[in-house]
Amino acid sequence: MSGWGKYVWAAIAIAVLAHFAFIHAVPRVMMNVALERVSAINGYNAWTFSDRVTPASRAIVRPSPDFAYSACAYDLSGGPLTITATPWGSYWSLSLYAANSDNYFVIDDREARGGAEITLARRRQDAEGSAATIVTSPTIRGVALIRRLAPDVDSYNAAAQVARTDVCAAFTPAS
Amino acid sequence: MLRRVLAWVAAVIAGAVLGGVSAWAALEFGRSSFFEDYGAWRHSRATGSAAAGPYTRAIIARDGLLALSAREALYFTIYQDDEGRALDETCIYELTGRQFAARWWSITLYADDNFLAQNEDHAASIDASHVSVGSDRRWRARVSTVRGDAIYWLSSRNARRDFSLTLRVYNPQRDFRASADTLPTLTRISCLGDVS
């Protein structure tokens, strides 16, 4: 190949690679930012109860003032986790998001009136001995999110009390 | 030699820029294919949906990172009044609707920057818990900078021009059907400077 042709072909090849790299990276980079924000206060494998959404809230765009949020940035590199969501008098749900942003698990109060308890593992065999529902995470890291319907100050404060009993911690097999 | 090095550097830069721009354009174009319009309300099927491939995943992440799944909630947003004009805090609007075939719903007002409007009115949203329908089985709310005699009110104070309203329908029932008839209507009543 002579002249400018090789440079043009090189630019095209790099453009194709950059295109796919960009598409691949968008959800992962955004989730990485979310993981850093969620883990900034209490670190990984611990719930963080978010402040009530007000006009001063600037962390995420179009925040919903309807919910009290508890978020746990999880990391399964040290083994499975026990995740529980204490029941709430109104709508609540527990959602799990992988590091590529996929929402791979959700359970709400219609399915789990008495609250939810799961063992979150990378592989099913890692969670042997678990009496709870075993959920396998597609990625080592991710985010667990509990939403409790709490559209006013009183219900938000009540949700804050309930959220104290939620668990996001290392799984201990029954002996 | 220097000319050759510069040519390679230019090729790499041009390729990277072209790749980035084409990816951004693909997401912008692909994103619009997820839109569904019901009257003036816009719904994105990307929000809360499951990813079917890398493009869909990137679009979902951009439009609804950590959003509730579509089974749990549906989101609709309105940016224009009944005559297609951008929403403006210098105007007064009436929002009317029926109850939805859903467990709960709320409508929240966002300023032009996509955050809650910077005011102390505590009237950023209305919801199913507090709104009652009249004898015509419709509820009515005012969207304006002051409450006046309105029973239900969404404060647009400091929302500026190009604000928007988002309707969230939680646990929609099987017979919930989004349409221009089932979703609320937003009517402009008057604007500052209107000639009467």
mmCIF file of C-alpha atoms in Angstrom:
data_model
loop_
_atom_site.group_PDB
_atom_site.id
_atom_site.type_symbol
_atom_site.label_atom_id
_atom_site.label_comp_id
_atom_site.label_asym_id
_atom_site.label_seq_id
_atom_site.Cartn_x
_atom_site.Cartn_y
_atom_site.Cartn_z
ATOM 1 C CA MET A 1 0.000 0.000 0.000
ATOM 2 C CA SER A 2 1.425 3.352 -0.928
ATOM 3 C CA GLY A 3 0.640 7.039 -0.517
ATOM 4 C CA TRP A 4 -2.134 8.033 1.878
ATOM 5 C CA GLY A 5 -4.131 4.826 1.534
ATOM 6 C CA LYS A 6 -2.595 3.083 4.527
ATOM 7 C CA TYR A 7 -3.320 6.058 6.764
ATOM 8 C CA VAL A 8 -6.932 6.186 5.633
ATOM 9 C CA TRP A 9 -7.393 2.460 6.253
ATOM 10 C CA ALA A 10 -5.742 2.758 9.629
ATOM 11 C CA ALA A 11 -8.079 5.620 10.561
ATOM 12 C CA ILE A 12 -11.103 3.564 9.476
ATOM 13 C CA ALA A 13 -9.938 0.523 11.468
ATOM 14 C CA ILE A 14 -9.355 2.682 14.555
ATOM 15 C CA ALA A 15 -12.777 4.328 14.065
ATOM 16 C CA VAL A 16 -14.497 0.935 14.065
ATOM 17 C CA LEU A 17 -12.634 -0.133 17.197
ATOM 18 C CA ALA A 18 -13.305 3.184 18.932
ATOM 19 C CA HIS A 19 -16.992 2.989 17.996
ATOM 20 C CA PHE A 20 -17.482 -0.407 19.628
ATOM 21 C CA ALA A 21 -15.262 0.453 22.582
ATOM 22 C CA PHE A 22 -17.371 3.554 23.241
ATOM 23 C CA ILE A 23 -20.672 1.637 23.028
ATOM 24 C CA HIS A 24 -19.280 -1.078 25.298
ATOM 25 C CA ALA A 25 -17.897 1.436 27.805
ATOM 26 C CA VAL A 26 -20.919 3.742 28.242
ATOM 27 C CA PRO A 27 -22.968 1.576 30.663
ATOM 28 C CA ARG A 28 -19.876 0.361 32.523
ATOM 29 C CA VAL A 29 -18.444 3.827 33.039
ATOM 30 C CA MET A 30 -21.820 5.128 34.207
ATOM 31 C CA MET A 31 -22.215 2.222 36.618
ATOM 32 C CA ASN A 32 -18.690 2.778 37.872
ATOM 33 C CA VAL A 33 -19.622 6.348 38.744
ATOM 34 C CA ALA A 34 -22.773 5.077 40.484
ATOM 35 C CA LEU A 35 -20.735 2.487 42.422
ATOM 36 C CA GLU A 36 -18.276 5.140 43.552
ATOM 37 C CA ARG A 37 -21.063 7.433 44.696
ATOM 38 C CA VAL A 38 -22.961 4.693 46.533
ATOM 39 C CA SER A 39 -19.832 3.358 48.244
ATOM 40 C CA ALA A 40 -18.446 6.812 49.104
ATOM 41 C CA ILE A 41 -20.041 6.933 52.563
ATOM 42 C CA ASN A 42 -20.122 3.390 53.968
ATOM 43 C CA GLY A 43 -17.882 1.529 51.532
ATOM 44 C CA TYR A 44 -18.827 -1.758 49.833
ATOM 45 C CA ASN A 45 -21.217 -4.373 51.237
ATOM 46 C CA ALA A 46 -23.109 -1.962 53.490
ATOM 47 C CA TRP A 47 -26.392 -0.115 53.043
ATOM 48 C CA THR A 48 -26.410 3.649 52.678
ATOM 49 C CA PHE A 49 -29.722 5.387 53.305
ATOM 50 C CA SER A 50 -30.097 8.384 50.995
ATOM 51 C CA ASP A 51 -31.163 11.846 52.036
ATOM 52 C CA ARG A 52 -34.720 12.783 51.170
ATOM 53 C CA VAL A 53 -35.029 14.211 47.656
ATOM 54 C CA THR A 54 -35.412 17.990 47.832
ATOM 55 C CA PRO A 55 -34.738 20.876 45.439
ATOM 56 C CA ALA A 56 -31.162 20.792 46.788
ATOM 57 C CA SER A 57 -30.632 17.194 45.557
ATOM 58 C CA ARG A 58 -28.165 17.256 42.678
ATOM 59 C CA ALA A 59 -26.639 13.765 42.636
ATOM 60 C CA ILE A 60 -28.830 12.281 39.882
ATOM 61 C CA VAL A 61 -31.014 13.982 37.296
ATOM 62 C CA ARG A 62 -34.799 13.754 37.569
ATOM 63 C CA PRO A 63 -34.751 12.393 41.120
ATOM 64 C CA SER A 64 -38.003 10.892 42.379
ATOM 65 C CA PRO A 65 -39.278 12.478 45.599
ATOM 66 C CA ASP A 66 -41.626 9.498 46.052
ATOM 67 C CA PHE A 67 -39.102 7.078 47.490
ATOM 68 C CA ALA A 68 -36.774 6.528 50.405
ATOM 69 C CA TYR A 69 -33.725 4.851 48.879
ATOM 70 C CA SER A 70 -31.249 2.439 50.437
ATOM 71 C CA ALA A 71 -28.320 1.459 48.244
ATOM 72 C CA CYS A 72 -25.566 -1.115 48.722
ATOM 73 C CA ALA A 73 -22.563 -1.216 46.406
ATOM 74 C CA TYR A 74 -21.623 -4.881 46.526
ATOM 75 C CA ASP A 75 -18.369 -6.681 45.851
ATOM 76 C CA LEU A 76 -18.429 -10.483 45.733
ATOM 77 C CA SER A 77 -14.665 -10.941 45.460
ATOM 78 C CA GLY A 78 -14.587 -11.979 49.142
ATOM 79 C CA GLY A 79 -17.485 -14.439 48.771
ATOM 80 C CA PRO A 80 -21.294 -14.388 48.791
ATOM 81 C CA LEU A 81 -23.409 -11.830 50.631
ATOM 82 C CA THR A 82 -26.614 -11.942 52.613
ATOM 83 C CA ILE A 83 -28.992 -9.213 51.501
ATOM 84 C CA THR A 84 -32.242 -8.575 53.328
ATOM 85 C CA ALA A 85 -34.975 -6.001 52.875
ATOM 86 C CA THR A 86 -37.206 -5.363 55.868
ATOM 87 C CA PRO A 87 -40.892 -5.161 54.892
ATOM 88 C CA TRP A 88 -42.554 -1.800 54.637
ATOM 89 C CA GLY A 89 -46.224 -0.874 54.979
ATOM 90 C CA SER A 90 -46.525 0.442 51.452
ATOM 91 C CA TYR A 91 -44.819 -0.382 48.145
ATOM 92 C CA TRP A 92 -41.203 -1.465 48.393
ATOM 93 C CA SER A 93 -38.872 -3.317 46.059
ATOM 94 C CA LEU A 94 -35.362 -4.721 45.997
ATOM 95 C CA SER A 95 -33.529 -4.414 42.671
ATOM 96 C CA LEU A 96 -30.095 -5.743 41.743
ATOM 97 C CA TYR A 97 -27.967 -4.177 38.992
ATOM 98 C CA ALA A 98 -24.818 -5.701 37.487
ATOM 99 C CA ALA A 99 -21.668 -3.698 36.746
ATOM 100 C CA ASN A 100 -22.765 -3.416 33.102
ATOM 101 C CA SER A 101 -26.040 -1.765 34.316
ATOM 102 C CA ASP A 102 -28.318 -4.791 33.677
ATOM 103 C CA ASN A 103 -31.227 -4.983 36.130
ATOM 104 C CA TYR A 104 -31.041 -8.759 36.599
ATOM 105 C CA PHE A 105 -33.244 -9.219 39.667
ATOM 106 C CA VAL A 106 -36.231 -7.483 41.235
ATOM 107 C CA ILE A 107 -38.650 -8.472 43.956
ATOM 108 C CA ASP A 108 -41.399 -6.334 45.470
ATOM 109 C CA ASP A 109 -43.842 -6.439 48.347
ATOM 110 C CA ARG A 110 -46.475 -8.297 46.312
ATOM 111 C CA GLU A 111 -44.107 -11.267 46.075
ATOM 112 C CA ALA A 112 -42.445 -10.913 49.464
ATOM 113 C CA ARG A 113 -44.901 -9.486 51.954
ATOM 114 C CA GLY A 114 -42.731 -10.531 54.885
ATOM 115 C CA GLY A 115 -39.599 -8.941 53.444
ATOM 116 C CA ALA A 116 -36.864 -10.360 51.251
ATOM 117 C CA GLU A 117 -33.787 -12.375 52.098
ATOM 118 C CA ILE A 118 -31.376 -13.528 49.408
ATOM 119 C CA THR A 119 -27.903 -14.930 49.237
ATOM 120 C CA LEU A 120 -26.048 -13.169 46.461
ATOM 121 C CA ALA A 121 -23.210 -15.174 44.927
ATOM 122 C CA ARG A 122 -21.084 -15.277 41.816
ATOM 123 C CA ARG A 123 -21.885 -19.003 41.385
ATOM 124 C CA ARG A 124 -24.617 -21.123 43.010
ATOM 125 C CA GLN A 125 -22.104 -23.543 44.520
ATOM 126 C CA ASP A 126 -20.478 -20.648 46.416
ATOM 127 C CA ALA A 127 -23.682 -20.290 48.458
ATOM 128 C CA GLU A 128 -24.127 -23.896 49.557
ATOM 129 C CA GLY A 129 -25.837 -24.104 52.913
ATOM 130 C CA SER A 130 -27.957 -21.058 52.286
ATOM 131 C CA ALA A 131 -31.575 -21.332 53.372
ATOM 132 C CA ALA A 132 -32.454 -18.142 51.535
ATOM 133 C CA THR A 133 -33.106 -17.676 47.830
ATOM 134 C CA ILE A 134 -29.798 -17.836 45.986
ATOM 135 C CA VAL A 135 -29.306 -15.187 43.315
ATOM 136 C CA THR A 136 -26.265 -15.284 41.049
ATOM 137 C CA SER A 137 -24.747 -11.989 40.016
ATOM 138 C CA PRO A 138 -23.430 -11.756 36.432
ATOM 139 C CA THR A 139 -20.564 -9.557 37.664
ATOM 140 C CA ILE A 140 -18.416 -9.376 40.791
ATOM 141 C CA ARG A 141 -19.523 -5.861 41.581
ATOM 142 C CA GLY A 142 -22.917 -4.207 41.315
ATOM 143 C CA VAL A 143 -25.592 -2.267 43.155
ATOM 144 C CA ALA A 144 -28.509 -3.411 45.312
ATOM 145 C CA LEU A 145 -31.260 -0.836 45.668
ATOM 146 C CA ILE A 146 -34.264 -0.826 48.004
ATOM 147 C CA ARG A 147 -37.048 1.637 47.226
ATOM 148 C CA ARG A 148 -39.714 2.340 49.829
ATOM 149 C CA LEU A 149 -42.656 4.482 48.902
ATOM 150 C CA ALA A 150 -42.388 7.472 51.238
ATOM 151 C CA PRO A 151 -43.740 10.611 49.565
ATOM 152 C CA ASP A 152 -43.851 12.816 52.681
ATOM 153 C CA VAL A 153 -41.563 13.668 55.583
ATOM 154 C CA ASP A 154 -43.319 11.432 58.119
ATOM 155 C CA SER A 155 -43.234 8.344 55.930
ATOM 156 C CA TYR A 156 -39.632 9.101 54.956
ATOM 157 C CA ASN A 157 -38.618 9.250 58.628
ATOM 158 C CA ALA A 158 -40.455 5.980 59.280
ATOM 159 C CA ALA A 159 -38.663 4.389 56.310
ATOM 160 C CA ALA A 160 -35.344 5.556 57.744
ATOM 161 C CA GLN A 161 -36.094 3.603 60.934
ATOM 162 C CA VAL A 162 -37.096 0.471 59.030
ATOM 163 C CA ALA A 163 -34.030 0.679 56.783
ATOM 164 C CA ARG A 164 -31.737 0.303 59.794
ATOM 165 C CA THR A 165 -32.573 -3.397 59.953
ATOM 166 C CA ASP A 166 -31.742 -4.118 56.297
ATOM 167 C CA VAL A 167 -28.664 -6.304 55.863
ATOM 168 C CA CYS A 168 -25.945 -6.245 53.205
ATOM 169 C CA ALA A 169 -23.089 -8.295 54.689
ATOM 170 C CA ALA A 170 -20.901 -11.357 54.211
ATOM 171 C CA PHE A 171 -22.832 -14.638 53.998
ATOM 172 C CA THR A 172 -22.240 -17.068 56.834
ATOM 173 C CA PRO A 173 -23.186 -20.678 56.015
ATOM 174 C CA ALA A 174 -25.320 -22.488 58.591
ATOM 175 C CA SER A 175 -23.100 -24.761 60.651
ATOM 176 C CA MET B 1 10.275 10.723 8.787
ATOM 177 C CA LEU B 2 8.564 13.471 10.767
ATOM 178 C CA ARG B 3 5.913 13.692 8.080
ATOM 179 C CA ARG B 4 5.192 9.967 8.428
ATOM 180 C CA VAL B 5 4.914 10.143 12.215
ATOM 181 C CA LEU B 6 2.539 13.075 11.941
ATOM 182 C CA ALA B 7 0.438 11.182 9.387
ATOM 183 C CA TRP B 8 0.095 8.209 11.750
ATOM 184 C CA VAL B 9 -0.796 10.462 14.675
ATOM 185 C CA ALA B 10 -3.401 12.202 12.514
ATOM 186 C CA ALA B 11 -4.830 8.817 11.436
ATOM 187 C CA VAL B 12 -5.148 7.667 15.060
ATOM 188 C CA ILE B 13 -6.780 10.920 16.176
ATOM 189 C CA ALA B 14 -9.124 11.020 13.184
ATOM 190 C CA GLY B 15 -10.107 7.386 13.744
ATOM 191 C CA ALA B 16 -10.756 7.880 17.459
ATOM 192 C CA VAL B 17 -12.837 11.014 16.851
ATOM 193 C CA LEU B 18 -14.787 9.380 14.029
ATOM 194 C CA GLY B 19 -15.445 6.318 16.192
ATOM 195 C CA GLY B 20 -16.597 8.389 19.156
ATOM 196 C CA VAL B 21 -18.835 10.643 17.079
ATOM 197 C CA SER B 22 -20.401 7.721 15.217
ATOM 198 C CA ALA B 23 -21.079 5.909 18.506
ATOM 199 C CA TRP B 24 -22.674 9.024 19.988
ATOM 200 C CA ALA B 25 -24.799 9.449 16.843
ATOM 201 C CA ALA B 26 -25.819 5.774 16.956
ATOM 202 C CA LEU B 27 -27.010 6.185 20.559
ATOM 203 C CA GLU B 28 -28.893 9.398 19.736
ATOM 204 C CA PHE B 29 -30.567 7.827 16.723
ATOM 205 C CA GLY B 30 -31.219 4.534 18.491
ATOM 206 C CA ARG B 31 -32.669 6.306 21.499
ATOM 207 C CA SER B 32 -35.436 7.901 19.441
ATOM 208 C CA SER B 33 -36.517 4.469 18.229
ATOM 209 C CA PHE B 34 -37.499 3.697 21.838
ATOM 210 C CA PHE B 35 -39.847 6.698 22.079
ATOM 211 C CA GLU B 36 -43.616 6.288 22.099
ATOM 212 C CA ASP B 37 -45.818 9.391 22.080
ATOM 213 C CA TYR B 38 -49.277 9.489 23.652
ATOM 214 C CA GLY B 39 -50.690 12.924 22.943
ATOM 215 C CA ALA B 40 -48.084 15.288 24.360
ATOM 216 C CA TRP B 41 -46.644 12.628 26.705
ATOM 217 C CA ARG B 42 -43.476 10.803 25.743
ATOM 218 C CA HIS B 43 -42.578 7.352 27.015
ATOM 219 C CA SER B 44 -39.201 5.695 26.452
ATOM 220 C CA ARG B 45 -39.341 1.907 26.291
ATOM 221 C CA ALA B 46 -35.622 1.953 27.101
ATOM 222 C CA THR B 47 -36.233 3.067 30.683
ATOM 223 C CA GLY B 48 -36.559 -0.011 32.843
ATOM 224 C CA SER B 49 -36.279 -2.492 29.996
ATOM 225 C CA ALA B 50 -33.874 -5.431 29.824
ATOM 226 C CA ALA B 51 -30.825 -5.052 27.604
ATOM 227 C CA ALA B 52 -30.855 -7.173 24.460
ATOM 228 C CA GLY B 53 -27.442 -6.104 23.135
ATOM 229 C CA PRO B 54 -24.641 -3.584 23.595
ATOM 230 C CA TYR B 55 -26.464 -0.724 21.837
ATOM 231 C CA THR B 56 -29.673 -1.259 23.792
ATOM 232 C CA ARG B 57 -27.702 -1.528 27.020
ATOM 233 C CA ALA B 58 -25.896 1.750 26.343
ATOM 234 C CA ILE B 59 -29.181 3.509 25.515
ATOM 235 C CA ILE B 60 -30.845 2.143 28.659
ATOM 236 C CA ALA B 61 -27.886 3.242 30.794
ATOM 237 C CA ARG B 62 -28.032 6.744 29.331
ATOM 238 C CA ASP B 63 -31.789 7.157 29.675
ATOM 239 C CA GLY B 64 -32.550 5.227 32.823
ATOM 240 C CA LEU B 65 -29.564 4.066 34.831
ATOM 241 C CA LEU B 66 -30.812 2.215 37.943
ATOM 242 C CA ALA B 67 -34.418 2.780 36.861
ATOM 243 C CA LEU B 68 -37.198 0.526 38.079
ATOM 244 C CA SER B 69 -38.060 -2.289 35.691
ATOM 245 C CA ALA B 70 -41.062 -1.710 33.434
ATOM 246 C CA ARG B 71 -42.977 -4.269 35.508
ATOM 247 C CA GLU B 72 -42.594 -2.033 38.553
ATOM 248 C CA ALA B 73 -43.112 1.401 37.019
ATOM 249 C CA LEU B 74 -43.811 3.205 33.751
ATOM 250 C CA TYR B 75 -42.521 6.717 33.115
ATOM 251 C CA PHE B 76 -44.124 9.377 30.898
ATOM 252 C CA THR B 77 -42.831 12.920 30.428
ATOM 253 C CA ILE B 78 -44.475 15.996 28.949
ATOM 254 C CA TYR B 79 -42.477 18.958 27.620
ATOM 255 C CA GLN B 80 -45.211 20.880 25.783
ATOM 256 C CA ASP B 81 -48.704 22.178 26.422
ATOM 257 C CA ASP B 82 -51.828 21.180 24.496
ATOM 258 C CA GLU B 83 -50.834 23.438 21.605
ATOM 259 C CA GLY B 84 -47.242 22.269 21.326
ATOM 260 C CA ARG B 85 -45.617 25.221 23.095
ATOM 261 C CA ALA B 86 -42.702 24.738 25.494
ATOM 262 C CA LEU B 87 -43.686 24.862 29.175
ATOM 263 C CA ASP B 88 -42.865 28.191 30.780
ATOM 264 C CA GLU B 89 -43.050 29.354 34.374
ATOM 265 C CA THR B 90 -44.624 32.636 33.261
ATOM 266 C CA CYS B 91 -47.738 30.645 32.287
ATOM 267 C CA ILE B 92 -50.549 29.008 34.247
ATOM 268 C CA TYR B 93 -51.610 25.508 33.225
ATOM 269 C CA GLU B 94 -54.364 23.142 34.243
ATOM 270 C CA LEU B 95 -53.524 19.466 34.471
ATOM 271 C CA THR B 96 -56.517 17.113 34.478
ATOM 272 C CA GLY B 97 -56.740 13.372 34.508
ATOM 273 C CA ARG B 98 -58.459 10.255 35.733
ATOM 274 C CA GLN B 99 -57.268 7.664 38.197
ATOM 275 C CA PHE B 100 -55.014 5.092 36.566
ATOM 276 C CA ALA B 101 -55.346 1.330 36.466
ATOM 277 C CA ALA B 102 -52.318 1.068 38.710
ATOM 278 C CA ARG B 103 -51.396 0.718 42.324
ATOM 279 C CA TRP B 104 -50.074 4.235 42.726
ATOM 280 C CA TRP B 105 -48.963 7.183 40.621
ATOM 281 C CA SER B 106 -47.251 10.524 40.946
ATOM 282 C CA ILE B 107 -46.504 13.541 38.763
ATOM 283 C CA THR B 108 -43.334 15.534 39.453
ATOM 284 C CA LEU B 109 -42.276 18.886 38.010
ATOM 285 C CA TYR B 110 -38.644 19.295 36.901
ATOM 286 C CA ALA B 111 -36.983 22.597 36.021
ATOM 287 C CA ASP B 112 -35.157 23.091 32.729
ATOM 288 C CA ASP B 113 -32.004 21.567 34.283
ATOM 289 C CA ASN B 114 -33.819 18.256 35.019
ATOM 290 C CA PHE B 115 -33.718 18.791 38.789
ATOM 291 C CA LEU B 116 -36.531 19.846 41.132
ATOM 292 C CA ALA B 117 -37.224 23.567 40.807
ATOM 293 C CA GLN B 118 -35.332 25.645 43.363
ATOM 294 C CA ASN B 119 -38.165 26.867 45.579
ATOM 295 C CA GLU B 120 -39.463 26.295 49.096
ATOM 296 C CA ASP B 121 -43.073 25.682 48.073
ATOM 297 C CA HIS B 122 -43.029 21.934 48.881
ATOM 298 C CA ALA B 123 -45.203 21.424 45.810
ATOM 299 C CA ALA B 124 -42.886 19.526 43.456
ATOM 300 C CA SER B 125 -45.331 16.672 42.961
ATOM 301 C CA ILE B 126 -48.862 15.400 43.314
ATOM 302 C CA ASP B 127 -49.728 11.758 43.823
ATOM 303 C CA ALA B 128 -52.522 9.232 44.110
ATOM 304 C CA SER B 129 -52.478 9.374 47.925
ATOM 305 C CA HIS B 130 -53.586 12.985 48.044
ATOM 306 C CA VAL B 131 -55.588 13.627 44.889
ATOM 307 C CA SER B 132 -59.348 13.013 44.735
ATOM 308 C CA VAL B 133 -61.507 12.997 41.649
ATOM 309 C CA GLY B 134 -64.616 15.154 41.254
ATOM 310 C CA SER B 135 -68.127 14.161 40.166
ATOM 311 C CA ASP B 136 -66.861 13.873 36.576
ATOM 312 C CA ARG B 137 -64.315 11.302 37.841
ATOM 313 C CA ARG B 138 -61.429 13.587 36.950
ATOM 314 C CA TRP B 139 -58.896 15.347 39.152
ATOM 315 C CA ARG B 140 -57.573 18.826 38.434
ATOM 316 C CA ALA B 141 -54.274 20.402 39.423
ATOM 317 C CA ARG B 142 -52.825 23.814 38.702
ATOM 318 C CA VAL B 143 -49.277 24.269 37.445
ATOM 319 C CA SER B 144 -48.179 27.805 38.251
ATOM 320 C CA THR B 145 -45.784 29.874 40.332
ATOM 321 C CA VAL B 146 -48.418 30.629 43.000
ATOM 322 C CA ARG B 147 -51.091 28.369 44.434
ATOM 323 C CA GLY B 148 -54.020 30.793 44.367
ATOM 324 C CA ASP B 149 -57.282 28.952 45.071
ATOM 325 C CA ALA B 150 -56.096 25.638 43.584
ATOM 326 C CA ILE B 151 -56.775 22.500 45.635
ATOM 327 C CA TYR B 152 -53.930 20.580 44.011
ATOM 328 C CA TRP B 153 -50.866 22.484 42.922
ATOM 329 C CA LEU B 154 -47.517 21.905 41.248
ATOM 330 C CA SER B 155 -45.222 24.857 41.788
ATOM 331 C CA SER B 156 -43.365 26.048 38.694
ATOM 332 C CA ARG B 157 -41.618 28.853 40.577
ATOM 333 C CA ASN B 158 -37.989 29.044 39.388
ATOM 334 C CA ALA B 159 -38.620 26.228 36.876
ATOM 335 C CA ARG B 160 -37.914 28.717 34.079
ATOM 336 C CA ARG B 161 -38.732 27.937 30.444
ATOM 337 C CA ASP B 162 -38.613 24.366 29.104
ATOM 338 C CA PHE B 163 -39.594 22.717 32.361
ATOM 339 C CA SER B 164 -41.270 19.311 32.230
ATOM 340 C CA LEU B 165 -43.585 16.993 34.143
ATOM 341 C CA THR B 166 -42.947 13.284 34.685
ATOM 342 C CA LEU B 167 -45.776 10.863 35.395
ATOM 343 C CA ARG B 168 -44.757 7.664 37.167
ATOM 344 C CA VAL B 169 -47.260 4.812 37.191
ATOM 345 C CA TYR B 170 -46.316 2.162 39.757
ATOM 346 C CA ASN B 171 -47.351 -1.488 39.432
ATOM 347 C CA PRO B 172 -49.566 -0.855 36.410
ATOM 348 C CA GLN B 173 -52.395 -3.377 36.183
ATOM 349 C CA ARG B 174 -52.715 -5.662 33.193
ATOM 350 C CA ASP B 175 -55.493 -3.541 31.745
ATOM 351 C CA PHE B 176 -53.482 -0.319 32.009
ATOM 352 C CA ARG B 177 -53.240 1.099 28.497
ATOM 353 C CA ALA B 178 -51.339 4.292 27.876
ATOM 354 C CA SER B 179 -53.099 6.555 25.386
ATOM 355 C CA ALA B 180 -53.810 10.228 24.825
ATOM 356 C CA ASP B 181 -57.203 9.598 26.491
ATOM 357 C CA THR B 182 -56.000 7.776 29.590
ATOM 358 C CA LEU B 183 -53.051 10.075 30.333
ATOM 359 C CA PRO B 184 -53.636 13.560 31.811
ATOM 360 C CA THR B 185 -54.077 16.618 29.621
ATOM 361 C CA LEU B 186 -52.144 19.828 30.166
ATOM 362 C CA THR B 187 -53.919 23.003 29.069
ATOM 363 C CA ARG B 188 -52.416 26.459 29.026
ATOM 364 C CA ILE B 189 -54.756 28.873 30.798
ATOM 365 C CA SER B 190 -52.819 32.116 30.433
ATOM 366 C CA CYS B 191 -49.337 33.590 30.283
ATOM 367 C CA LEU B 192 -47.765 36.744 31.610
ATOM 368 C CA GLY B 193 -48.084 39.320 28.847
ATOM 369 C CA ASP B 194 -51.103 37.704 27.179
ATOM 370 C CA VAL B 195 -53.355 40.331 25.654
ATOM 371 C CA SER B 196 -56.929 39.817 26.838
#
